[in-house]
Short mmCIF file of C-alpha atoms and ligand atoms in Angstrom, two decimals:
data_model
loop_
_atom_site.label_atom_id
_atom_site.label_comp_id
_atom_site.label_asym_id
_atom_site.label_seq_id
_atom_site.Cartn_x
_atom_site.Cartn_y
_atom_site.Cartn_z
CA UNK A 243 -3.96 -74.32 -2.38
CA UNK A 244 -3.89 -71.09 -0.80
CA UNK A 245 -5.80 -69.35 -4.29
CA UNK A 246 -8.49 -71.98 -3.95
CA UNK A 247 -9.09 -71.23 -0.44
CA UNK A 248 -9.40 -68.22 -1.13
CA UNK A 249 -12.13 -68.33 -3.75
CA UNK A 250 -14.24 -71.19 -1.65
CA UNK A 251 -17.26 -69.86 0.03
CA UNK A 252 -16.78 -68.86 3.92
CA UNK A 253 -19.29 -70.61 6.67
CA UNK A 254 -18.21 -69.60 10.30
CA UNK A 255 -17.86 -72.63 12.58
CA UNK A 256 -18.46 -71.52 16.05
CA UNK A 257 -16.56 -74.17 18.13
CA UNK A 258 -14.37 -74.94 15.44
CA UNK A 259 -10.94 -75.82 17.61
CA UNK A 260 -13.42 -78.45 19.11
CA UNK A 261 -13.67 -82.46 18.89
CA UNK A 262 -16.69 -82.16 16.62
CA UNK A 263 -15.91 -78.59 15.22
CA UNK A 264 -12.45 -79.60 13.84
CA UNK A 265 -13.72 -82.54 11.92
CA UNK A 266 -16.65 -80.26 10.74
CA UNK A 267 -13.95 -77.91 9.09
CA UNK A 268 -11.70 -80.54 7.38
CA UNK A 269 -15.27 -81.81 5.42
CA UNK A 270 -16.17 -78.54 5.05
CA UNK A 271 -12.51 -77.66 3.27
CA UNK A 272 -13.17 -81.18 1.09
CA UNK A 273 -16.69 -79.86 0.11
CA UNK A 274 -15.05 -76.47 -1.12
CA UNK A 275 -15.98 -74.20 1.72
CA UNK A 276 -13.62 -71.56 3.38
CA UNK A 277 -14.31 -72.85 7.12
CA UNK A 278 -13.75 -69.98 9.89
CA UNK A 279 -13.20 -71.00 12.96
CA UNK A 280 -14.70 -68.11 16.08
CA UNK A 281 -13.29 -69.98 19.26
CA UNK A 282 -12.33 -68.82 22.63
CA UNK A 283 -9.97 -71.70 22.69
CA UNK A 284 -11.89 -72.47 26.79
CA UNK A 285 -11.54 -76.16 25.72
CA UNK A 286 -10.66 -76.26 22.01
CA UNK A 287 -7.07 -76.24 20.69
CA UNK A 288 -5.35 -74.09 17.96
CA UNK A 289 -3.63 -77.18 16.59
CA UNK A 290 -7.30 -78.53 15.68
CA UNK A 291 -7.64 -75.06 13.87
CA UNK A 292 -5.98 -76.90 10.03
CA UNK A 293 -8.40 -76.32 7.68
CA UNK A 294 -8.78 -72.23 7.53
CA UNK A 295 -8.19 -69.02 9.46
CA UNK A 296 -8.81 -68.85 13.37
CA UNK A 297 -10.73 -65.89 14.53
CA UNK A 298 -9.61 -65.94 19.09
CA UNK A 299 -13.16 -64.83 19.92
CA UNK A 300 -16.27 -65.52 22.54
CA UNK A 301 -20.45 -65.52 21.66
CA UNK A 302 -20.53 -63.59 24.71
CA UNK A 303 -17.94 -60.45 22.94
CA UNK A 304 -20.79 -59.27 20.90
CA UNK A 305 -17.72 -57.09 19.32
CA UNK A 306 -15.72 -59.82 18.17
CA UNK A 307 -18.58 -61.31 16.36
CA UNK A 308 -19.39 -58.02 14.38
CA UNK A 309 -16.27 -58.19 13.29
CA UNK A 310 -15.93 -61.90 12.57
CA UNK A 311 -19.50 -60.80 10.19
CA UNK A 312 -18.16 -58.01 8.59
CA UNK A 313 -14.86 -59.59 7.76
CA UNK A 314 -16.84 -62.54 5.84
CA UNK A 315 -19.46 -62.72 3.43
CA UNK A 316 -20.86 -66.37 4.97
CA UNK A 317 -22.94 -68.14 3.17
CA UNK A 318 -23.96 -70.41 6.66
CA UNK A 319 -22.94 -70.69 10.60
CA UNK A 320 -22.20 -73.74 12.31
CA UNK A 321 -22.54 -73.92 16.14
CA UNK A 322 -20.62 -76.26 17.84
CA UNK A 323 -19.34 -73.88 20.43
CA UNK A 324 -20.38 -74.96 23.79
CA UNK A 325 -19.73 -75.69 27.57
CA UNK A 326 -21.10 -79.99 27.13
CA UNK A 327 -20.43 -81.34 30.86
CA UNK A 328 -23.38 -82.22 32.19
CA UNK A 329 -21.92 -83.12 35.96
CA UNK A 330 -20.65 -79.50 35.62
CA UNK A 331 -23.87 -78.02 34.58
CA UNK A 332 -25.37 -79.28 37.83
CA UNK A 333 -23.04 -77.49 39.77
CA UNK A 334 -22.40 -74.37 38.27
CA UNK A 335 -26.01 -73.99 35.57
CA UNK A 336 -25.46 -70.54 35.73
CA UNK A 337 -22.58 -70.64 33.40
CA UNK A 338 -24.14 -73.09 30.89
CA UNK A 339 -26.95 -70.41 30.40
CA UNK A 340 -24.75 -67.81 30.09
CA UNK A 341 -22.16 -69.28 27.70
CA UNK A 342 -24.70 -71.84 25.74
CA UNK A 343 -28.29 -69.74 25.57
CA UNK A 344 -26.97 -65.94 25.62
CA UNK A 345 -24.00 -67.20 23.46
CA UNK A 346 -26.45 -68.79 20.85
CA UNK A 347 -28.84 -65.55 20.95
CA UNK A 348 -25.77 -63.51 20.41
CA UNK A 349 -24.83 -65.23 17.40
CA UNK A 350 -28.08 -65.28 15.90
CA UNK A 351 -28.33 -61.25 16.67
CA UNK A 352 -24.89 -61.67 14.73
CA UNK A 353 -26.30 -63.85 12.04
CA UNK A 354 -29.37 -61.39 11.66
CA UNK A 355 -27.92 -58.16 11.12
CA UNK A 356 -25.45 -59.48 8.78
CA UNK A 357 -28.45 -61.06 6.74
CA UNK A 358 -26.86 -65.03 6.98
CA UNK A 359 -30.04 -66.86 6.97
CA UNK A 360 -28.70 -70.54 7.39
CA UNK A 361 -27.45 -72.57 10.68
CA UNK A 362 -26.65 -75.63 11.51
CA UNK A 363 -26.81 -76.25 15.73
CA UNK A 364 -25.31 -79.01 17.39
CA UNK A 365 -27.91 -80.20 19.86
CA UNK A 366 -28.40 -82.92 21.85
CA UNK A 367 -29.92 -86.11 23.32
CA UNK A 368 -29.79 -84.73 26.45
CA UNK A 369 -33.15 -82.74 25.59
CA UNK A 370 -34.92 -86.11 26.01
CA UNK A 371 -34.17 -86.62 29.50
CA UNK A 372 -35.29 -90.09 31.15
CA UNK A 373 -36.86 -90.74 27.98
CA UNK A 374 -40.59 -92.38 28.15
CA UNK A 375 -39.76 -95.14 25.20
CA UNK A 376 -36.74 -95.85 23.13
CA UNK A 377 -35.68 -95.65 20.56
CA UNK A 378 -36.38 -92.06 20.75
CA UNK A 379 -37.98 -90.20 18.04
CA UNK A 380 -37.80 -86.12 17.68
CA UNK A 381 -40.83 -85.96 18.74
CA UNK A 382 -41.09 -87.68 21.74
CA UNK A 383 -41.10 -85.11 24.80
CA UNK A 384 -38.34 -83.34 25.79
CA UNK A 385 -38.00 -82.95 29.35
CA UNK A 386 -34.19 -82.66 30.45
CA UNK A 387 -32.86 -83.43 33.63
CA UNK A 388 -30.11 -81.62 33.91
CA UNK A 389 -29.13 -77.37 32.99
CA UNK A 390 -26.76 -78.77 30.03
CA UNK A 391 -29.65 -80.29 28.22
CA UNK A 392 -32.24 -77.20 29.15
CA UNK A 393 -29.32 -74.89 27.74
CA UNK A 394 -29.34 -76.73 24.44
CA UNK A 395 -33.05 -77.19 24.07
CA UNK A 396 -33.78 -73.23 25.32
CA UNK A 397 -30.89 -72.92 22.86
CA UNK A 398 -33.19 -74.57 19.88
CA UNK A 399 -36.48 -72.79 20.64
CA UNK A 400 -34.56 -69.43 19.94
CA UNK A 401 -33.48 -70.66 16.70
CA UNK A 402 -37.08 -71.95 16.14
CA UNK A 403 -38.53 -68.52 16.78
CA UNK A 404 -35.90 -66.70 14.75
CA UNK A 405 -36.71 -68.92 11.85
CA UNK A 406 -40.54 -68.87 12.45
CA UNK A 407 -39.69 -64.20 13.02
CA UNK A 408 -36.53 -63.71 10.49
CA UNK A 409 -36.60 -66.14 7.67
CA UNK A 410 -34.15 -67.86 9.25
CA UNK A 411 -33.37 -72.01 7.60
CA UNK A 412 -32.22 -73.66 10.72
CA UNK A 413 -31.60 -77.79 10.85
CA UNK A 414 -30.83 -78.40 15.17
CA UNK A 415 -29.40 -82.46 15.29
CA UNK A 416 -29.61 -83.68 18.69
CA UNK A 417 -26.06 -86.26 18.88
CA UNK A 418 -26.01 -89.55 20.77
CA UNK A 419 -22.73 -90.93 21.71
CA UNK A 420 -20.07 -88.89 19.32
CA UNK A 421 -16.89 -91.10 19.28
CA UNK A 422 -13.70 -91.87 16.96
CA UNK A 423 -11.58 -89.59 15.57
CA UNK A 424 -10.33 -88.53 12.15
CA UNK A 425 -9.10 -91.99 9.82
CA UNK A 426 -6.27 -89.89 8.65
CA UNK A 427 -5.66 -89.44 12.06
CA UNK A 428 -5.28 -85.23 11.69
CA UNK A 429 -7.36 -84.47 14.37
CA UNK A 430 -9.15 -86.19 17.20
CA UNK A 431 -10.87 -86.09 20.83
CA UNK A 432 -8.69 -84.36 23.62
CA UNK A 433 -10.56 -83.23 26.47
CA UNK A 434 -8.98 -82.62 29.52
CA UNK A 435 -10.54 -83.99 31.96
CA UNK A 436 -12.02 -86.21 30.07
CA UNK A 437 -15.56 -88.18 30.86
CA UNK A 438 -16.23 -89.80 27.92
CA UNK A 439 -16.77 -93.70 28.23
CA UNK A 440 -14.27 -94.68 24.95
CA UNK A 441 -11.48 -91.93 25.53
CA UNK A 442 -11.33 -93.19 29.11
CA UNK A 443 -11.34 -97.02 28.03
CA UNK A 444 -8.45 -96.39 25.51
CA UNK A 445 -6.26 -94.36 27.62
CA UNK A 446 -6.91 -96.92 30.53
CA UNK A 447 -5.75 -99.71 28.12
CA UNK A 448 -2.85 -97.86 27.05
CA UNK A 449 -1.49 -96.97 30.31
CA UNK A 450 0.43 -99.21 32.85
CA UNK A 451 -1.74 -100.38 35.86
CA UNK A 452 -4.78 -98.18 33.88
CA UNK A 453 -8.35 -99.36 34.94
CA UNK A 454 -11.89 -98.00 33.66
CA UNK A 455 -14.26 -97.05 35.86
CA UNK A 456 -18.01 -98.12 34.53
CA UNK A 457 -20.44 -96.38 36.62
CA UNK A 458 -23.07 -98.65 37.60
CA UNK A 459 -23.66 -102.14 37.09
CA UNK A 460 -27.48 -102.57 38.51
CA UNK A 461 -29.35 -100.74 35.54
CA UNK A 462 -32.38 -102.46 33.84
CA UNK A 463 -30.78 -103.70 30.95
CA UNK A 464 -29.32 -106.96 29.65
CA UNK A 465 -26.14 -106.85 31.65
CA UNK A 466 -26.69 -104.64 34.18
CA UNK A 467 -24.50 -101.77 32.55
CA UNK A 468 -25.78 -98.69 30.39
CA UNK A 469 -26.67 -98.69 26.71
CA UNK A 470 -25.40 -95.95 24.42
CA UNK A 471 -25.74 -95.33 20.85
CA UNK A 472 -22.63 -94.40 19.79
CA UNK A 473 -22.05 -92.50 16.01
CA UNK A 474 -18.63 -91.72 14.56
CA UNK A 475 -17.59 -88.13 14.48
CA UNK A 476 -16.93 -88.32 10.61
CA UNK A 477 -20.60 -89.78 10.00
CA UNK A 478 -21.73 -86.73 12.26
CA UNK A 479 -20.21 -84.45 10.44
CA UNK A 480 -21.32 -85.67 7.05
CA UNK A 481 -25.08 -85.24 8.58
CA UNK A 482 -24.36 -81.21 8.61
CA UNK A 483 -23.20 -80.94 5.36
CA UNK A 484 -26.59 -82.42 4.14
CA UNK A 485 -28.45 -80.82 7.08
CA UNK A 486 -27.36 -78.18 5.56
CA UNK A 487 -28.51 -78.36 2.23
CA UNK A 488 -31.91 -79.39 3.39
CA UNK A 489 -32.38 -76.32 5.46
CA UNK A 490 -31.74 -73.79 2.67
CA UNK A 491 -33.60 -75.45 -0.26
CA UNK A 492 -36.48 -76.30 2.73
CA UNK A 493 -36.55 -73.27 4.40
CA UNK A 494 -37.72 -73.38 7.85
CA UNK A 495 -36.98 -75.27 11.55
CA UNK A 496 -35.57 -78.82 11.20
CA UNK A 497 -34.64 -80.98 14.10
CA UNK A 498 -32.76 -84.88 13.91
CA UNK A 499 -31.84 -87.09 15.72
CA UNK A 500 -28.38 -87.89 14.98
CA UNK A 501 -27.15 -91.88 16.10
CA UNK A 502 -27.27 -95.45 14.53
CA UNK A 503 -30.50 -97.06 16.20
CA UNK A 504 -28.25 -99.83 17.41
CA UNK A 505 -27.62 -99.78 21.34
CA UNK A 506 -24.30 -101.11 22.56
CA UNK A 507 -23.72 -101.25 26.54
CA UNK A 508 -20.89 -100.67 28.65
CA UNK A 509 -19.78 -103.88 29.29
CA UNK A 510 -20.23 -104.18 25.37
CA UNK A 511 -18.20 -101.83 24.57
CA UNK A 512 -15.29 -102.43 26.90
CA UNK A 513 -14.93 -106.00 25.77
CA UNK A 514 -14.62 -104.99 21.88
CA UNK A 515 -11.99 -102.34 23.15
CA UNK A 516 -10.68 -105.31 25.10
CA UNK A 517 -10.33 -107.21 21.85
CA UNK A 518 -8.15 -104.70 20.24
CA UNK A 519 -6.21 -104.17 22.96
CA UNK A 520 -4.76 -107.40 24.01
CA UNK A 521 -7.25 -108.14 26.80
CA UNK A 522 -6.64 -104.41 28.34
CA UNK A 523 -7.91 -102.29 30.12
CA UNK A 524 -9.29 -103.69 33.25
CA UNK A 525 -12.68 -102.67 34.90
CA UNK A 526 -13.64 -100.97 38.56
CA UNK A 527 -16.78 -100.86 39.04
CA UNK A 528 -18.61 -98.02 40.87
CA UNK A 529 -21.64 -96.76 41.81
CA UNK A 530 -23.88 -94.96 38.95
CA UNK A 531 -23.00 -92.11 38.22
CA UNK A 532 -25.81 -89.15 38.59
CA UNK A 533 -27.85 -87.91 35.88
CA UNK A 534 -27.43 -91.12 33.75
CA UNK A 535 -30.55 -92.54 31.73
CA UNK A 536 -30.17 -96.58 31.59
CA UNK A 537 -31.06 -96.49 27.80
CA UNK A 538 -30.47 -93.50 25.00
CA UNK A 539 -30.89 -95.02 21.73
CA UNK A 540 -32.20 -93.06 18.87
CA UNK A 541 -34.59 -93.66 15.84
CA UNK A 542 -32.65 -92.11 13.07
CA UNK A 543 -35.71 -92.78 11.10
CA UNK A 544 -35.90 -89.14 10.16
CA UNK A 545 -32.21 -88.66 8.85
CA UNK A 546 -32.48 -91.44 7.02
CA UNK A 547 -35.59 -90.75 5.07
CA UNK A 548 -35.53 -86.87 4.63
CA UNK A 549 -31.23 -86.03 4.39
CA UNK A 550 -30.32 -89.84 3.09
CA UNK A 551 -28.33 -90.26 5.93
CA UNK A 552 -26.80 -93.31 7.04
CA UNK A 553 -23.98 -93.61 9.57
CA UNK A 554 -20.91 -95.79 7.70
CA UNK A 555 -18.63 -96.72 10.32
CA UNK A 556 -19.80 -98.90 12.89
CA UNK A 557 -18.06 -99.34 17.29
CA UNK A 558 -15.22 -101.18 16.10
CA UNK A 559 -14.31 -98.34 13.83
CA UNK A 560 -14.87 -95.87 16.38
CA UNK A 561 -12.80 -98.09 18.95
CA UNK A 562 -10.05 -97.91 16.18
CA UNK A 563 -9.69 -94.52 14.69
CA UNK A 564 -9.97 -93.51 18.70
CA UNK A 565 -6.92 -95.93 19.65
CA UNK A 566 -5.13 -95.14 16.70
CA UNK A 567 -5.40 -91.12 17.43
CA UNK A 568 -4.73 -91.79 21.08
CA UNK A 569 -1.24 -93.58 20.53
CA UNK A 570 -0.17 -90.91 18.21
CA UNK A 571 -1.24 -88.05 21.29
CA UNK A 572 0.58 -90.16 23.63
CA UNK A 573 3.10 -90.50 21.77
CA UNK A 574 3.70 -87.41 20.95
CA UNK A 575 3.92 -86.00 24.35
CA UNK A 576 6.16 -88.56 25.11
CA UNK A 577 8.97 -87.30 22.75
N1 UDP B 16 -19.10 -94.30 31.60
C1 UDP B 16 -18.37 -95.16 32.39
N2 UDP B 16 -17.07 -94.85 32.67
C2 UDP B 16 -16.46 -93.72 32.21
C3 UDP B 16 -17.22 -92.83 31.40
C4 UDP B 16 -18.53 -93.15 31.12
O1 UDP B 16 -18.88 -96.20 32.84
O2 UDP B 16 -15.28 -93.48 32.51
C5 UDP B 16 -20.48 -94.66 31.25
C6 UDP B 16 -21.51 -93.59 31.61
O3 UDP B 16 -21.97 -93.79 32.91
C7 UDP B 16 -22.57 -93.83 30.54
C8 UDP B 16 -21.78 -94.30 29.33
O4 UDP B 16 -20.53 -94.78 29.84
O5 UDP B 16 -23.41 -94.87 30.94
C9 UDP B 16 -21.51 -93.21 28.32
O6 UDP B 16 -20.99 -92.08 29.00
P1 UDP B 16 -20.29 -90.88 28.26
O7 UDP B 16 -19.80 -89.92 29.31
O8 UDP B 16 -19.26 -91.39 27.29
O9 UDP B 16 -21.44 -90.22 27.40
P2 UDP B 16 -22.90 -89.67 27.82
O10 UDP B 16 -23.84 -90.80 27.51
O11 UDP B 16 -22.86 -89.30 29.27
O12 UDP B 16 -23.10 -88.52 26.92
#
């Protein structure tokens, strides 16, 4: 075990203690890479760090990276590493620029003087904004409405330059609604405080006198509620690995959208959680909640015809690989 990981080929995962990061590095072990986790542990966890070596570092310690680069010979960087709140952002945008746009151009300073030419960013629907038309195609405008979402896209025009200036192969995929958790239930989502519509639903149906709050219930759509395209983490994290592949053999800038086409809302969602939770959780409603488009749902048109990509789990799996890791955390801390 430890001879073959020592022999696979290192990519540095930027973010790698994170929801999305850790599930990156357990395919990336399975597809015989050495996966290196750079993390400043701010919101990611050491336990998620299973599948190769932790380096305790920040994008913004341009030291610590050198050193993270000339410990490795990587063949690629993925960037998951990133402050993702968008309520947050509004109040405090100074510190999404700083950590998510002056991180990124650290790393690809990094990246550059070491000579690793290939990157995989996790981006974001948010770059779309109140978008015109849905489903939303890459190239529809991007206009965000809040700092997050200008941090990520300022965040992909730097990579676009640096591949158009360097020779850089860069593939950005902009993420719907990331949800479930590992189906061998290793690793999962654990924010705290958490904000995410399904992680909220589960531990509010788990919990004694637990409620969800759905924000908003007068939105243009069929039932009043907001529509989300929601993609499991593992189908994500399969669309790097072959992001990945496309960018070197390509060469170049590549941006996709990364969800299912298929729009669930709200009150959609809560009663298929309510189905596998014996009737549970119950709802409060509340007024919307700021910053929130009524409709995100993607065309994945473009994964699908130039990486092959086709998400394979579906909500309900997502409900259950969620529940099933949240009763094992609860658990846990129970004992
Ligand atoms: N939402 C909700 N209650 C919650 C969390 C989220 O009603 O406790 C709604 C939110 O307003 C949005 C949808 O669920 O319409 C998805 O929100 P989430 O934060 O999961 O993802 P986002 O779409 O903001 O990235």
């Amino acid at each position: 075990m430890i001879e073959s990981s020592l022999q696979a080929t290192p990519v540095l995962v930027c973010g790698g203690a994170g929801y999305i990061g850790s599930h990156m590095c357990k395919q990336l072990a399975h597809a015989g890479y050495l996966p290196v986790t750079f993390d400043n542990l701010s919101t990611g966890h050491r336990w998620a760090v299973q599948w190769g070596p932790l380096v305790e570092g920040d994008l913004l310690d341009t030291h610590a990276l050198r050193d993270a680069f000339s410990r490795w010979s990587f063949a690629a960087v993925m960037h998951f590493a990133a402050l993702s709140q968008v309520g947050q952002s509004m109040a405090e945008p100074e510190r999404y620029f700083r950590n998510n746009v002056t991180g990124t151009l650290n790393l690809l300073e990094a990246m550059q003087a070491a000579g690793v030419q290939a990157l995989v960013f996790s981006s974001t629907a948010a770059v779309y904004g109140n978008p015109a038309s849905v489903p939303i195609s890459e190239d529809q405008a991007q206009q965000p409405i809040n700092p997050y979402g200008w941090s990520k896209l300022m965040a992909e025009r730097m990579i676009a330059e640096q591949c158009r200036a360097h020779e850089l192969r860069a593939a950005c995929l902009r993420y719907f609604n990331a949800a479930g958790a590992d189906p061998e239930g290793q690793t999962g989502e654990a924010h705290e405080p958490e904000t995410h519509l399904i992680p909220n639903m589960l531990r509010a149906a788990t919990t004694t006198d637990g409620e969800v709050t759905v924000f908003g219930n007068d939105y243009p759509t069929s039932d009043g509620t907001c529509v989300r395209d929601y993609v499991h983490v593992d189908d994500l994290c399969r669309a790097h690995l072959l992001a990945l592949e496309h960018a070197r053999r390509a060469g170049g800038f590549h941006v996709f959208n990364l969800g299912s086409g298929q729009g669930y809302s709200v009150a959609e969602v809560l009663a298929q959680a309510r189905a596998l939770c014996n009737g549970r959780p119950a709802a409060r409603y509340a007024p919307r909640r700021a910053g929130d488009p009524a409709v995100l749902v993607a065309s994945a048109r473009r994964a699908q015809q130039v990486l092959g990509w086709q998400p394979r789990y579906g909500l309900g799996d997502m409900l259950r690989t969620a529940l099933a890791w949240h009763t094992a955390q609860a658990d846990r801390a129970a004992n």
